[in-house]
Short mmCIF file of C-alpha atoms and ligand atoms in Angstrom, two decimals:
data_model
loop_
_atom_site.label_atom_id
_atom_site.label_comp_id
_atom_site.label_asym_id
_atom_site.label_seq_id
_atom_site.Cartn_x
_atom_site.Cartn_y
_atom_site.Cartn_z
CA UNK A 23 -95.53 -50.77 34.93
CA UNK A 24 -91.72 -50.86 35.41
CA UNK A 25 -90.41 -50.28 38.76
CA UNK A 26 -87.57 -48.66 39.20
CA UNK A 27 -85.60 -48.68 42.78
CA UNK A 28 -83.03 -45.60 43.46
CA UNK A 29 -80.51 -45.87 46.46
CA UNK A 30 -78.65 -43.37 48.00
CA UNK A 31 -81.39 -40.68 46.26
CA UNK A 32 -80.63 -37.57 48.66
CA UNK A 33 -77.29 -36.96 47.04
CA UNK A 34 -76.27 -35.19 44.16
CA UNK A 35 -76.92 -37.35 41.25
CA UNK A 36 -80.13 -38.90 43.32
CA UNK A 37 -81.93 -35.75 43.90
CA UNK A 38 -81.45 -34.70 40.17
CA UNK A 39 -83.06 -38.09 39.31
CA UNK A 40 -86.04 -37.36 41.57
CA UNK A 41 -86.19 -34.01 39.90
CA UNK A 42 -86.07 -35.63 36.30
CA UNK A 43 -88.26 -38.55 37.13
CA UNK A 44 -91.18 -35.95 37.34
CA UNK A 45 -91.00 -36.06 33.61
CA UNK A 46 -91.46 -39.59 32.94
CA UNK A 47 -94.79 -41.04 33.46
CA UNK A 48 -95.73 -44.53 33.73
CA UNK A 49 -92.83 -45.60 36.05
CA UNK A 50 -93.04 -46.54 39.37
CA UNK A 51 -90.30 -44.76 40.86
CA UNK A 52 -89.18 -46.18 44.66
CA UNK A 53 -86.24 -43.20 45.96
CA UNK A 54 -85.10 -44.54 49.27
CA UNK A 55 -81.36 -43.16 50.70
CA UNK A 56 -79.57 -44.09 54.03
CA UNK A 57 -82.29 -43.95 56.61
CA UNK A 58 -84.88 -46.41 54.42
CA UNK A 59 -82.48 -48.62 52.64
CA UNK A 60 -78.64 -48.57 53.73
CA UNK A 61 -76.99 -50.78 51.30
CA UNK A 62 -74.25 -51.66 53.41
CA UNK A 63 -76.72 -54.29 55.40
CA UNK A 64 -77.00 -57.70 53.26
CA UNK A 65 -79.85 -58.66 55.02
CA UNK A 66 -82.06 -55.57 54.69
CA UNK A 67 -80.92 -54.89 51.04
CA UNK A 68 -82.11 -58.40 50.18
CA UNK A 69 -85.17 -57.96 51.93
CA UNK A 70 -85.86 -54.88 50.66
CA UNK A 71 -84.99 -55.99 46.92
CA UNK A 72 -87.24 -58.92 47.28
CA UNK A 73 -90.40 -57.05 48.43
CA UNK A 74 -89.87 -54.07 45.88
CA UNK A 75 -88.79 -56.69 43.36
CA UNK A 76 -87.90 -53.67 40.91
CA UNK A 77 -87.31 -54.00 36.86
CA UNK A 78 -84.31 -51.57 37.63
CA UNK A 79 -81.61 -50.62 40.35
CA UNK A 80 -80.13 -47.15 40.15
CA UNK A 81 -77.27 -47.16 42.95
CA UNK A 82 -76.45 -43.46 43.58
CA UNK A 83 -75.25 -44.28 47.12
CA UNK A 84 -71.47 -43.79 47.56
CA UNK A 85 -68.46 -42.88 50.08
CA UNK A 86 -67.25 -39.60 48.26
CA UNK A 87 -64.80 -37.95 50.72
CA UNK A 88 -61.71 -38.93 48.85
CA UNK A 89 -59.09 -37.33 51.51
CA UNK A 90 -60.82 -38.67 54.20
CA UNK A 91 -60.96 -42.43 52.47
CA UNK A 92 -57.06 -42.33 52.64
CA UNK A 93 -57.71 -43.05 56.59
CA UNK A 94 -61.10 -44.59 56.60
CA UNK A 95 -60.32 -47.19 53.78
CA UNK A 96 -62.69 -49.62 55.22
CA UNK A 97 -65.96 -47.02 55.29
CA UNK A 98 -64.86 -46.47 51.76
CA UNK A 99 -65.01 -50.47 51.00
CA UNK A 100 -68.00 -50.95 52.54
CA UNK A 101 -69.98 -48.22 51.29
CA UNK A 102 -68.33 -48.58 47.43
CA UNK A 103 -67.52 -52.10 47.21
CA UNK A 104 -69.25 -54.13 49.92
CA UNK A 105 -72.68 -52.58 49.44
CA UNK A 106 -72.47 -52.93 45.86
CA UNK A 107 -71.99 -56.69 45.67
CA UNK A 108 -74.89 -56.63 48.18
CA UNK A 109 -76.80 -54.94 45.64
CA UNK A 110 -75.60 -57.68 43.02
CA UNK A 111 -76.43 -60.19 44.97
CA UNK A 112 -80.12 -58.89 45.88
CA UNK A 113 -80.50 -59.37 42.19
CA UNK A 114 -79.01 -62.45 41.61
CA UNK A 115 -80.56 -64.70 38.66
CA UNK A 116 -82.80 -61.91 38.04
CA UNK A 117 -83.69 -60.03 34.73
CA UNK A 118 -83.18 -56.53 36.96
CA UNK A 119 -81.04 -54.19 35.40
CA UNK A 120 -78.45 -52.42 37.64
CA UNK A 121 -76.86 -49.28 37.13
CA UNK A 122 -73.98 -48.02 38.86
CA UNK A 123 -71.54 -44.97 38.70
CA UNK A 124 -67.92 -44.99 39.52
CA UNK A 125 -65.25 -42.21 38.68
CA UNK A 126 -62.34 -40.84 36.69
CA UNK A 127 -60.28 -41.61 39.90
CA UNK A 128 -60.07 -45.22 38.62
CA UNK A 129 -57.36 -43.96 36.50
CA UNK A 130 -53.56 -42.66 37.32
CA UNK A 131 -53.78 -39.66 35.38
CA UNK A 132 -50.46 -40.77 33.42
CA UNK A 133 -52.21 -40.28 30.04
CA UNK A 134 -52.59 -37.54 27.88
CA UNK A 135 -55.16 -38.36 26.08
CA UNK A 136 -58.74 -39.00 26.97
CA UNK A 137 -59.29 -42.46 28.73
CA UNK A 138 -61.74 -45.05 27.29
CA UNK A 139 -63.53 -48.09 28.43
CA UNK A 140 -60.37 -49.90 27.44
CA UNK A 141 -58.04 -48.30 29.53
CA UNK A 142 -56.41 -49.67 32.37
CA UNK A 143 -57.61 -48.49 35.39
CA UNK A 144 -54.92 -48.46 38.01
CA UNK A 145 -56.31 -45.69 40.93
CA UNK A 146 -53.73 -44.09 43.29
CA UNK A 147 -55.70 -43.23 45.86
CA UNK A 148 -58.18 -45.47 48.53
CA UNK A 149 -61.12 -43.86 47.12
CA UNK A 150 -60.34 -44.76 43.79
CA UNK A 151 -59.17 -48.36 44.78
CA UNK A 152 -62.61 -48.28 46.70
CA UNK A 153 -64.74 -47.55 43.71
CA UNK A 154 -62.81 -50.02 41.30
CA UNK A 155 -63.85 -52.67 43.85
CA UNK A 156 -67.65 -51.42 43.56
CA UNK A 157 -67.23 -51.65 39.44
CA UNK A 158 -66.55 -55.29 39.62
CA UNK A 159 -69.08 -56.03 42.37
CA UNK A 160 -71.34 -54.44 39.99
CA UNK A 161 -70.58 -56.63 37.01
CA UNK A 162 -70.82 -59.60 38.87
CA UNK A 163 -74.59 -59.29 38.03
CA UNK A 164 -75.01 -60.37 34.06
CA UNK A 165 -77.23 -57.11 33.50
CA UNK A 166 -74.94 -54.62 35.08
CA UNK A 167 -74.06 -51.04 33.33
CA UNK A 168 -71.23 -48.98 35.22
CA UNK A 169 -71.14 -45.41 34.61
CA UNK A 170 -68.30 -43.68 35.26
CA UNK A 171 -68.37 -39.99 36.21
CA UNK A 172 -65.93 -37.15 36.75
CA UNK A 173 -66.23 -33.67 38.58
CA UNK A 174 -69.64 -34.23 39.42
CA UNK A 175 -71.47 -31.24 40.76
CA UNK A 176 -75.37 -29.98 41.34
CA UNK A 177 -77.23 -27.36 42.55
CA UNK A 178 -78.45 -29.83 45.42
CA UNK A 179 -75.62 -31.26 48.01
CA UNK A 180 -71.86 -30.07 48.25
CA UNK A 181 -69.61 -29.58 45.66
CA UNK A 182 -66.73 -27.68 43.99
CA UNK A 183 -69.37 -24.74 42.34
CA UNK A 184 -70.45 -23.81 45.89
CA UNK A 185 -67.37 -24.47 47.51
CA UNK A 186 -65.66 -21.93 45.08
CA UNK A 187 -68.82 -19.40 45.51
CA UNK A 188 -68.66 -19.36 48.96
CA UNK A 189 -64.99 -18.70 49.25
CA UNK A 190 -64.71 -16.07 46.65
CA UNK A 191 -67.69 -14.18 48.58
CA UNK A 192 -65.29 -14.27 51.36
CA UNK A 193 -61.84 -13.44 49.83
CA UNK A 194 -59.99 -11.63 47.46
CA UNK A 195 -58.29 -14.25 45.73
CA UNK A 196 -58.17 -18.03 45.76
CA UNK A 197 -55.63 -20.33 44.78
CA UNK A 198 -56.62 -23.04 42.58
CA UNK A 199 -54.52 -25.79 40.82
CA UNK A 200 -54.01 -25.73 37.17
CA UNK A 201 -52.18 -28.96 36.35
CA UNK A 202 -54.64 -31.33 36.88
CA UNK A 203 -57.02 -31.74 33.81
CA UNK A 204 -60.83 -33.41 33.50
CA UNK A 205 -63.93 -32.45 33.05
CA UNK A 206 -66.81 -31.56 35.01
CA UNK A 207 -70.27 -33.05 35.01
CA UNK A 208 -73.40 -31.24 35.96
CA UNK A 209 -75.76 -34.13 37.47
CA UNK A 210 -78.59 -32.88 36.19
CA UNK A 211 -77.24 -33.82 32.45
CA UNK A 212 -75.97 -37.08 34.00
CA UNK A 213 -79.68 -37.71 35.81
CA UNK A 214 -81.41 -36.90 32.38
CA UNK A 215 -78.79 -39.26 30.32
CA UNK A 216 -79.67 -41.98 32.87
CA UNK A 217 -83.60 -41.64 32.26
CA UNK A 218 -83.00 -41.38 28.54
CA UNK A 219 -81.27 -44.76 28.70
CA UNK A 220 -83.91 -46.32 30.83
CA UNK A 221 -86.77 -45.00 29.17
CA UNK A 222 -85.52 -45.99 25.39
CA UNK A 223 -84.75 -49.47 26.71
CA UNK A 224 -88.26 -49.68 28.19
CA UNK A 225 -89.84 -48.74 25.08
CA UNK A 226 -87.67 -51.18 23.24
CA UNK A 227 -85.89 -47.94 21.16
CA UNK A 228 -82.58 -48.82 22.37
CA UNK A 229 -80.86 -52.51 23.71
CA UNK A 230 -79.53 -52.35 27.05
CA UNK A 231 -75.85 -53.21 26.71
CA UNK A 232 -74.06 -54.61 29.87
CA UNK A 233 -70.52 -52.96 30.82
CA UNK A 234 -68.64 -49.87 31.17
CA UNK A 235 -69.49 -46.23 29.49
CA UNK A 236 -67.95 -43.01 30.46
CA UNK A 237 -70.23 -39.85 30.86
CA UNK A 238 -68.99 -36.11 31.70
CA UNK A 239 -69.94 -32.91 29.89
CA UNK A 240 -67.82 -32.19 26.60
CA UNK A 241 -64.93 -30.48 26.74
CA UNK A 242 -61.83 -30.11 28.80
CA UNK A 243 -60.20 -27.66 31.66
CA UNK A 244 -58.49 -27.56 34.65
CA UNK A 245 -59.71 -27.22 38.24
CA UNK A 246 -58.84 -23.71 37.84
CA UNK A 247 -60.43 -22.86 34.28
CA UNK A 248 -63.36 -24.38 36.48
CA UNK A 249 -62.94 -21.87 39.37
CA UNK A 250 -62.35 -19.28 37.07
CA UNK A 251 -65.60 -19.65 35.08
CA UNK A 252 -67.77 -20.28 38.17
CA UNK A 253 -66.49 -16.93 39.48
CA UNK A 254 -66.88 -15.02 36.56
CA UNK A 255 -70.56 -16.51 35.21
CA UNK A 256 -71.63 -15.71 39.21
CA UNK A 257 -70.66 -12.39 38.96
CA UNK A 258 -68.29 -12.05 41.78
CA UNK A 259 -64.81 -10.06 41.49
CA UNK A 260 -62.46 -12.51 43.39
CA UNK A 261 -59.24 -12.84 41.50
CA UNK A 262 -58.49 -16.52 40.87
CA UNK A 263 -54.92 -17.64 41.07
CA UNK A 264 -53.32 -20.78 39.19
CA UNK A 265 -51.15 -22.81 41.27
CA UNK A 266 -49.36 -26.23 41.03
CA UNK A 267 -50.53 -29.25 42.92
CA UNK A 268 -47.30 -29.61 44.82
CA UNK A 269 -48.60 -26.17 46.44
CA UNK A 270 -51.60 -27.47 47.56
CA UNK A 271 -50.98 -31.14 49.48
CA UNK A 272 -53.94 -33.16 49.78
CA UNK A 273 -54.21 -36.64 51.69
CA UNK A 274 -55.48 -38.45 48.85
CA UNK A 275 -53.33 -38.11 44.86
CA UNK A 276 -55.51 -37.12 42.36
CA UNK A 277 -55.09 -38.07 38.63
CA UNK A 278 -53.61 -35.29 36.50
CA UNK A 279 -55.37 -35.75 33.49
CA UNK A 280 -58.58 -37.51 33.76
CA UNK A 281 -60.81 -36.70 30.55
CA UNK A 282 -63.12 -39.06 30.24
CA UNK A 283 -63.82 -40.28 26.37
CA UNK A 284 -67.84 -40.60 25.96
CA UNK A 285 -67.92 -41.82 22.32
CA UNK A 286 -69.47 -45.23 23.48
CA UNK A 287 -72.34 -43.86 25.83
CA UNK A 288 -73.07 -41.36 22.88
CA UNK A 289 -73.12 -43.93 19.95
CA UNK A 290 -75.08 -46.89 22.06
CA UNK A 291 -77.58 -44.31 23.42
CA UNK A 292 -77.61 -41.33 20.97
CA UNK A 293 -76.73 -39.19 23.65
CA UNK A 294 -76.36 -35.29 23.08
CA UNK A 295 -73.96 -34.35 25.70
CA UNK A 296 -73.64 -30.12 26.56
CA UNK A 297 -70.57 -28.44 26.68
CA UNK A 298 -69.54 -28.15 30.73
CA UNK A 299 -69.60 -24.05 30.15
CA UNK A 300 -73.32 -24.58 28.71
CA UNK A 301 -74.56 -26.73 31.73
CA UNK A 302 -72.30 -24.70 34.68
CA UNK A 303 -73.94 -21.72 33.23
CA UNK A 304 -77.38 -23.70 33.87
CA UNK A 305 -76.44 -24.47 37.34
CA UNK A 306 -75.01 -21.02 38.40
CA UNK A 307 -78.72 -19.43 36.92
CA UNK A 308 -80.33 -22.09 38.87
CA UNK A 309 -78.04 -21.15 42.27
CA UNK A 310 -79.21 -17.40 41.99
N1 NAP B 26 -69.23 -35.80 43.54
C1 NAP B 26 -68.14 -36.36 42.82
O1 NAP B 26 -67.31 -35.08 42.44
C2 NAP B 26 -68.34 -37.82 41.90
C3 NAP B 26 -67.02 -37.84 40.97
C4 NAP B 26 -67.30 -38.89 40.02
C5 NAP B 26 -67.85 -39.82 40.45
N2 NAP B 26 -68.88 -40.03 41.50
C6 NAP B 26 -69.93 -40.89 41.55
O2 NAP B 26 -71.29 -40.35 40.90
C7 NAP B 26 -72.30 -41.05 42.20
C8 NAP B 26 -73.01 -40.49 42.82
O3 NAP B 26 -72.41 -39.22 43.27
P1 NAP B 26 -73.15 -38.01 44.36
O4 NAP B 26 -71.98 -36.87 44.05
O5 NAP B 26 -74.28 -38.04 43.93
O6 NAP B 26 -73.16 -38.38 45.88
P2 NAP B 26 -73.64 -38.02 46.86
O7 NAP B 26 -73.95 -36.94 46.90
O8 NAP B 26 -71.83 -38.09 47.75
O9 NAP B 26 -74.69 -39.21 47.75
C9 NAP B 26 -74.58 -40.32 47.90
C10 NAP B 26 -75.40 -40.56 49.05
O10 NAP B 26 -75.59 -41.91 49.48
C11 NAP B 26 -75.84 -41.82 50.85
N3 NAP B 26 -75.22 -43.04 51.12
C12 NAP B 26 -73.98 -43.19 51.87
N4 NAP B 26 -74.04 -44.32 52.41
C13 NAP B 26 -75.26 -45.08 52.03
C14 NAP B 26 -75.43 -46.49 52.55
N5 NAP B 26 -74.56 -47.13 53.40
N6 NAP B 26 -76.87 -46.61 52.00
C15 NAP B 26 -77.48 -46.25 51.37
N7 NAP B 26 -77.30 -44.79 50.98
C16 NAP B 26 -76.18 -44.20 51.39
C17 NAP B 26 -75.39 -40.54 50.90
O11 NAP B 26 -76.25 -40.39 52.30
P3 NAP B 26 -75.50 -39.36 53.44
O12 NAP B 26 -74.70 -38.06 52.63
O13 NAP B 26 -76.37 -39.22 54.47
O14 NAP B 26 -73.92 -39.78 53.83
C18 NAP B 26 -75.94 -39.49 50.03
O15 NAP B 26 -77.30 -39.02 49.83
C19 NAP B 26 -71.41 -41.83 42.88
O16 NAP B 26 -70.99 -43.49 42.64
C20 NAP B 26 -70.22 -41.49 43.15
O17 NAP B 26 -69.15 -42.21 43.44
C21 NAP B 26 -69.09 -38.45 42.12
#
């Protein structure tokens, strides 16, 4: 029986993986979070991993406070960089497969065509730099797969969908930037994709090919389009007003364009990815 260790499993993606795992029988899932396995602790990580002896590690732990990271780069680097190195070191020399997640914010956003896995990362925020450090740390293990994703949301945790719903219930109008384009990702879809890959590899239906991959839902939109869809699909009457990023200053600079090209993950693992509007509908129905 394959043992699958999930770290940071109380977050959005980890919680979705817990749900999805119920449909996958015959695997031994070990779900951990900060209280049971703090991956910034090198010794504890090594000891835990040695004892659990997993065939797979799926690291969902992260420091995702994009603006806060600008003034707290040490913590961001510790969780997003050093802790990933701790995991890599804990499985050094073993055949354990390692799946780690990164972000569209490793890109500067100066492109106007979707970023693929060969595009040069050039993060403009402390968060993006810490996630890029994590990519390098994960890839030091010979059997590591990095999945970069973007604009993640879920019915679990705090995210843009829930924030917009809350604000739209309280206000008559809402300003949202329309000059940053990307693609939302429903964490439930990403969790399902991860399990399709893991199960496919375990059953010898697909080959595990280490390296970097991109995953988001299909389609493209601005934060304004996304907010507008959230408000209308939630049946709320708040007016969403498009504004420029300069009218909404933030501590961290965000990419103006961060659409991810998902061809590689779709081709290698035969994934069918839903459009962001379809998945948003599913999440909003669940939140009702
Ligand atoms: N959220 C997004 O919009 C977004 C976009 C692109 C990529 N991603 C990436 O996608 C992945 C999943 O993100 P997510 O949104 O599911 O994250 P999340 O909801 O913030 O969950 C992260 C989890 O990791 C835990 N954690 C923090 N420090 C830890 C540590 N030292 N040891 C163990 N666990 C720790 C957190 O606990 P506490 O809550 O107690 O801190 C939380 O339960 C991450 O790699 C993230 O960087 C996210």
